Tab-separated table of C-alpha atoms in Angstrom:
chain	number	residue	atom	x	y	z
A	1	LEU	CA	0.000	0.000	0.000
A	2	ALA	CA	1.198	3.485	-0.833
A	3	LYS	CA	2.775	5.485	1.965
A	4	THR	CA	0.917	8.624	2.954
A	5	THR	CA	2.021	11.833	4.628
A	6	GLN	CA	-0.343	14.117	6.525
A	7	PRO	CA	0.103	17.087	8.842
A	8	ILE	CA	0.334	15.940	12.424
A	9	SER	CA	-2.169	18.453	13.720
A	10	MET	CA	-4.419	21.342	12.717
A	11	ASP	CA	-6.496	23.881	14.589
A	12	SER	CA	-9.623	25.535	13.299
A	13	TYR	CA	-12.568	27.543	14.550
A	14	GLU	CA	-16.196	26.640	14.483
A	15	GLY	CA	-17.911	27.488	11.227
A	16	GLN	CA	-14.738	27.467	9.157
A	17	GLU	CA	-13.957	25.152	6.278
A	18	VAL	CA	-11.102	22.776	7.026
A	19	ASN	CA	-8.886	21.259	4.363
A	20	ILE	CA	-6.562	18.393	5.256
A	21	THR	CA	-4.070	17.414	2.599
A	22	CYS	CA	-2.534	13.986	2.231
A	23	SER	CA	0.536	13.293	0.081
A	24	HIS	CA	0.861	9.929	-1.640
A	25	ASN	CA	3.594	10.343	-4.239
A	26	ASN	CA	3.863	6.651	-5.112
A	27	ILE	CA	0.167	5.994	-5.579
A	28	ALA	CA	-0.489	3.178	-8.042
A	29	THR	CA	-2.852	3.235	-10.986
A	30	ASN	CA	-5.452	1.047	-9.272
A	31	ASP	CA	-5.208	2.708	-5.861
A	32	TYR	CA	-8.154	4.464	-4.259
A	33	ILE	CA	-7.993	7.087	-1.544
A	34	THR	CA	-10.010	6.560	1.616
A	35	TRP	CA	-10.454	8.810	4.633
A	36	TYR	CA	-11.443	7.727	8.116
A	37	GLN	CA	-12.327	9.747	11.208
A	38	GLN	CA	-11.589	8.565	14.726
A	39	PHE	CA	-12.916	10.046	17.946
A	40	PRO	CA	-11.296	9.253	21.295
A	41	SER	CA	-12.301	5.840	22.594
A	42	GLN	CA	-14.036	4.930	19.336
A	43	GLY	CA	-13.166	2.973	16.258
A	44	PRO	CA	-12.395	4.616	12.913
A	45	ARG	CA	-15.416	5.718	10.959
A	46	PHE	CA	-15.454	5.846	7.158
A	47	ILE	CA	-15.845	9.353	5.761
A	48	ILE	CA	-15.268	9.275	2.036
A	49	GLN	CA	-13.493	7.438	-0.757
A	50	GLY	CA	-12.446	8.472	-4.246
A	51	TYR	CA	-10.255	7.742	-7.236
A	52	LYS	CA	-9.933	11.018	-9.134
A	53	THR	CA	-11.339	14.536	-9.478
A	54	LYS	CA	-13.931	15.313	-6.843
A	55	VAL	CA	-16.203	13.256	-4.641
A	56	THR	CA	-18.812	14.748	-2.346
A	57	ASN	CA	-21.135	13.237	0.208
A	58	GLU	CA	-23.236	14.564	3.036
A	59	VAL	CA	-20.291	15.157	5.373
A	60	ALA	CA	-17.221	15.955	3.259
A	61	SER	CA	-15.650	16.481	-0.115
A	62	LEU	CA	-12.542	14.863	-1.479
A	63	PHE	CA	-10.447	16.656	-4.067
A	64	ILE	CA	-7.936	14.676	-6.087
A	65	PRO	CA	-5.757	16.452	-8.687
A	66	ALA	CA	-5.013	14.946	-12.048
A	67	ASP	CA	-1.647	13.471	-11.011
A	68	ARG	CA	-3.277	11.883	-7.923
A	69	LYS	CA	-0.102	12.383	-5.885
A	70	SER	CA	-2.085	14.146	-3.208
A	71	SER	CA	-5.658	14.526	-2.034
A	72	THR	CA	-7.509	17.015	0.120
A	73	LEU	CA	-10.301	16.234	2.518
A	74	SER	CA	-12.588	19.230	2.887
A	75	LEU	CA	-14.904	19.562	5.872
A	76	PRO	CA	-17.386	22.401	5.425
A	77	ARG	CA	-18.303	24.575	8.404
A	78	VAL	CA	-16.746	22.466	11.127
A	79	SER	CA	-18.196	22.254	14.614
A	80	LEU	CA	-16.660	21.298	17.945
A	81	SER	CA	-17.813	17.734	17.376
A	82	ASP	CA	-15.508	17.436	14.363
A	83	THR	CA	-12.519	17.412	16.706
A	84	ALA	CA	-10.964	14.048	15.913
A	85	VAL	CA	-8.071	12.302	14.211
A	86	TYR	CA	-8.376	11.974	10.441
A	87	TYR	CA	-6.588	9.197	8.576
A	88	CYS	CA	-5.792	9.039	4.878
A	89	LEU	CA	-5.382	5.533	3.428
A	90	VAL	CA	-4.334	4.605	-0.076
A	91	GLY	CA	-4.699	1.184	-1.643
A	92	PRO	CA	-6.449	-0.821	-4.337
A	93	ILE	CA	-10.035	-1.905	-3.852
A	94	THR	CA	-9.184	-5.433	-4.847
A	95	SER	CA	-8.241	-8.647	-3.222
A	96	GLY	CA	-5.408	-8.268	-0.750
A	97	THR	CA	-6.152	-4.746	0.372
A	98	TYR	CA	-7.612	-5.762	3.675
A	99	LYS	CA	-4.417	-4.760	5.483
A	100	TYR	CA	-5.363	-1.189	6.060
A	101	ILE	CA	-2.260	0.815	6.944
A	102	PHE	CA	-3.004	3.704	9.230
A	103	GLY	CA	-0.382	6.396	9.699
A	104	THR	CA	-0.464	8.703	12.696
A	105	GLY	CA	-3.212	10.761	11.089
A	106	THR	CA	-4.036	14.442	11.473
A	107	ARG	CA	-5.349	15.625	14.815
A	108	LEU	CA	-7.936	18.287	14.107
A	109	LYS	CA	-8.918	20.515	16.994
A	110	VAL	CA	-11.930	22.754	16.487
A	111	LEU	CA	-12.031	25.752	18.774
A	112	ALA	CA	-15.055	27.746	19.844
B	1	ASN	CA	-19.909	2.470	14.460
B	2	ALA	CA	-23.283	0.767	14.535
B	3	GLY	CA	-23.154	-2.874	13.625
B	4	VAL	CA	-19.762	-4.193	14.709
B	5	MET	CA	-19.983	-5.053	18.382
B	6	GLN	CA	-16.976	-5.615	20.566
B	7	ASN	CA	-16.905	-6.701	24.178
B	8	PRO	CA	-15.820	-6.039	26.698
B	9	ARG	CA	-15.110	-2.372	26.082
B	10	HIS	CA	-12.549	-2.369	28.854
B	11	LEU	CA	-10.592	-5.314	30.164
B	12	VAL	CA	-8.089	-5.352	32.996
B	13	ARG	CA	-5.774	-8.285	33.476
B	14	ARG	CA	-2.740	-9.024	35.603
B	15	ARG	CA	0.481	-10.161	34.036
B	16	GLY	CA	0.339	-13.840	33.196
B	17	GLN	CA	-3.435	-14.023	32.861
B	18	GLU	CA	-5.382	-14.639	29.684
B	19	ALA	CA	-7.386	-12.032	27.804
B	20	ARG	CA	-10.299	-12.877	25.511
B	21	LEU	CA	-11.686	-10.191	23.229
B	22	ARG	CA	-14.899	-10.747	21.311
B	23	CYS	CA	-16.147	-9.294	18.067
B	24	SER	CA	-19.529	-9.723	16.427
B	25	PRO	CA	-19.381	-8.440	12.839
B	26	MET	CA	-22.091	-6.502	11.088
B	27	LYS	CA	-25.061	-8.575	10.062
B	28	GLY	CA	-24.292	-10.509	6.917
B	29	HIS	CA	-20.542	-9.899	7.105
B	30	SER	CA	-18.362	-12.978	7.105
B	31	HIS	CA	-14.946	-11.303	6.983
B	32	VAL	CA	-13.328	-10.054	10.176
B	33	TYR	CA	-10.116	-8.111	10.740
B	34	TRP	CA	-8.349	-7.370	13.996
B	35	TYR	CA	-6.147	-4.314	14.549
B	36	ARG	CA	-4.145	-3.037	17.495
B	37	GLN	CA	-3.642	0.600	18.366
B	38	LEU	CA	-1.069	1.938	20.776
B	39	PRO	CA	-1.510	5.432	22.262
B	40	GLU	CA	-0.839	8.243	19.784
B	41	GLU	CA	-0.369	5.777	16.934
B	42	GLY	CA	-2.411	4.515	14.012
B	43	LEU	CA	-4.017	1.094	13.885
B	44	LYS	CA	-1.823	-1.873	12.971
B	45	PHE	CA	-3.252	-4.906	11.165
B	46	MET	CA	-3.050	-8.171	13.074
B	47	VAL	CA	-5.174	-10.876	11.486
B	48	TYR	CA	-7.867	-11.490	8.872
B	49	LEU	CA	-10.403	-14.276	9.284
B	50	GLN	CA	-13.339	-15.698	7.438
B	51	LYS	CA	-15.796	-18.080	8.992
B	52	GLU	CA	-13.754	-20.988	10.381
B	53	ASN	CA	-10.610	-19.914	8.518
B	54	ILE	CA	-7.596	-17.747	9.227
B	55	ILE	CA	-6.690	-16.067	5.959
B	56	ASP	CA	-3.781	-13.877	7.010
B	57	GLU	CA	-2.177	-13.684	10.438
B	58	SER	CA	0.998	-11.946	9.340
B	59	GLY	CA	0.485	-9.027	11.720
B	60	MET	CA	-0.115	-11.117	14.789
B	61	PRO	CA	2.719	-12.099	17.159
B	62	LYS	CA	3.592	-15.765	16.746
B	63	GLU	CA	3.509	-16.472	20.454
B	64	ARG	CA	0.683	-16.015	22.956
B	65	PHE	CA	-1.763	-14.570	20.398
B	66	SER	CA	-4.443	-16.529	18.593
B	67	ALA	CA	-7.669	-15.751	16.794
B	68	GLU	CA	-10.692	-17.666	15.670
B	69	PHE	CA	-13.984	-17.046	13.932
B	70	PRO	CA	-16.185	-20.080	14.456
B	71	LYS	CA	-19.139	-21.033	12.322
B	72	GLU	CA	-21.433	-19.869	15.085
B	73	GLY	CA	-20.678	-17.021	17.438
B	74	PRO	CA	-18.311	-14.087	17.543
B	75	SER	CA	-14.699	-13.861	16.516
B	76	ILE	CA	-12.319	-14.223	19.455
B	77	LEU	CA	-8.868	-12.704	19.854
B	78	ARG	CA	-7.069	-14.539	22.613
B	79	ILE	CA	-3.917	-13.376	24.361
B	80	GLN	CA	-2.294	-15.822	26.716
B	81	GLN	CA	0.095	-14.931	29.532
B	82	VAL	CA	-0.384	-11.220	29.002
B	83	VAL	CA	2.480	-8.798	29.543
B	84	ARG	CA	2.525	-5.034	30.087
B	85	GLY	CA	3.312	-4.450	26.436
B	86	ASP	CA	-0.021	-5.975	25.432
B	87	SER	CA	-1.806	-2.930	26.845
B	88	ALA	CA	-3.513	-1.318	23.864
B	89	ALA	CA	-6.825	-0.785	22.153
B	90	TYR	CA	-7.872	-3.718	19.987
B	91	PHE	CA	-10.262	-3.004	17.148
B	92	CYS	CA	-12.267	-5.366	15.063
B	93	ALA	CA	-13.580	-4.559	11.600
B	94	SER	CA	-15.805	-6.476	9.240
B	95	SER	CA	-16.704	-6.484	5.595
B	96	LEU	CA	-19.246	-8.199	3.395
B	97	ASN	CA	-16.586	-9.928	1.372
B	98	ARG	CA	-12.871	-9.782	0.831
B	99	ASP	CA	-13.013	-7.016	-1.720
B	100	SER	CA	-15.648	-4.946	0.009
B	101	GLN	CA	-14.728	-1.441	0.921
B	102	PRO	CA	-14.753	0.169	3.326
B	103	GLN	CA	-14.195	-1.938	6.407
B	104	HIS	CA	-16.572	-1.144	9.250
B	105	PHE	CA	-14.995	-0.854	12.683
B	106	GLY	CA	-16.215	-1.530	16.200
B	107	ASP	CA	-15.407	0.751	19.116
B	108	GLY	CA	-12.662	-1.497	20.395
B	109	THR	CA	-11.601	-3.187	23.583
B	110	ARG	CA	-9.156	-1.336	25.763
B	111	LEU	CA	-6.878	-3.830	27.423
B	112	SER	CA	-4.935	-2.765	30.485
B	113	ILE	CA	-2.326	-5.000	32.050
B	114	LEU	CA	-1.494	-4.449	35.688
């Protein structure tokens, strides 16, 4: 699975848009990009997944440039409850990808 | 994390005792994965099981650790003769099939070794 690099931590204020960028320079052609959110004392929760361009769901957007060497998770109008660790994972959605590799993630702190 | 149930949520053991962690996957899911998370770190893959079969245990220590997923009942992660270094959060995830994405995680069992 491709190695990913994320900022260790970020601070934001309530109501702001937060963008967390993940670098994955050696992403393979059949790799997808998946983001998880983890609150203290809870398991990771799936946020969004994409392959290229832009993906949007009810909680976030995922922007992937043409070269796919990075991706940006965008959280619109964050609230205090968005304070969590966010993990970027890269790997193929095919047989053998069950070994999710979590880095240290990005600790997002939302301030009032 | 509705669906994947892990128990107990907290488990305290003394050194040398055995720890049994249980995981009931989401309804209809027959693929289970166990991960371990140390404080301030990401999750690390331990083992992947299907009903009655261990598919990949490459991330699990060779000694003292074992896992099973019987035909009936939850998946069990068993740690024998626990040591202080086994203190961690253990997460279980499940999927519908091997290629299903994403994996759905439970809220973990926090194991503390006295």
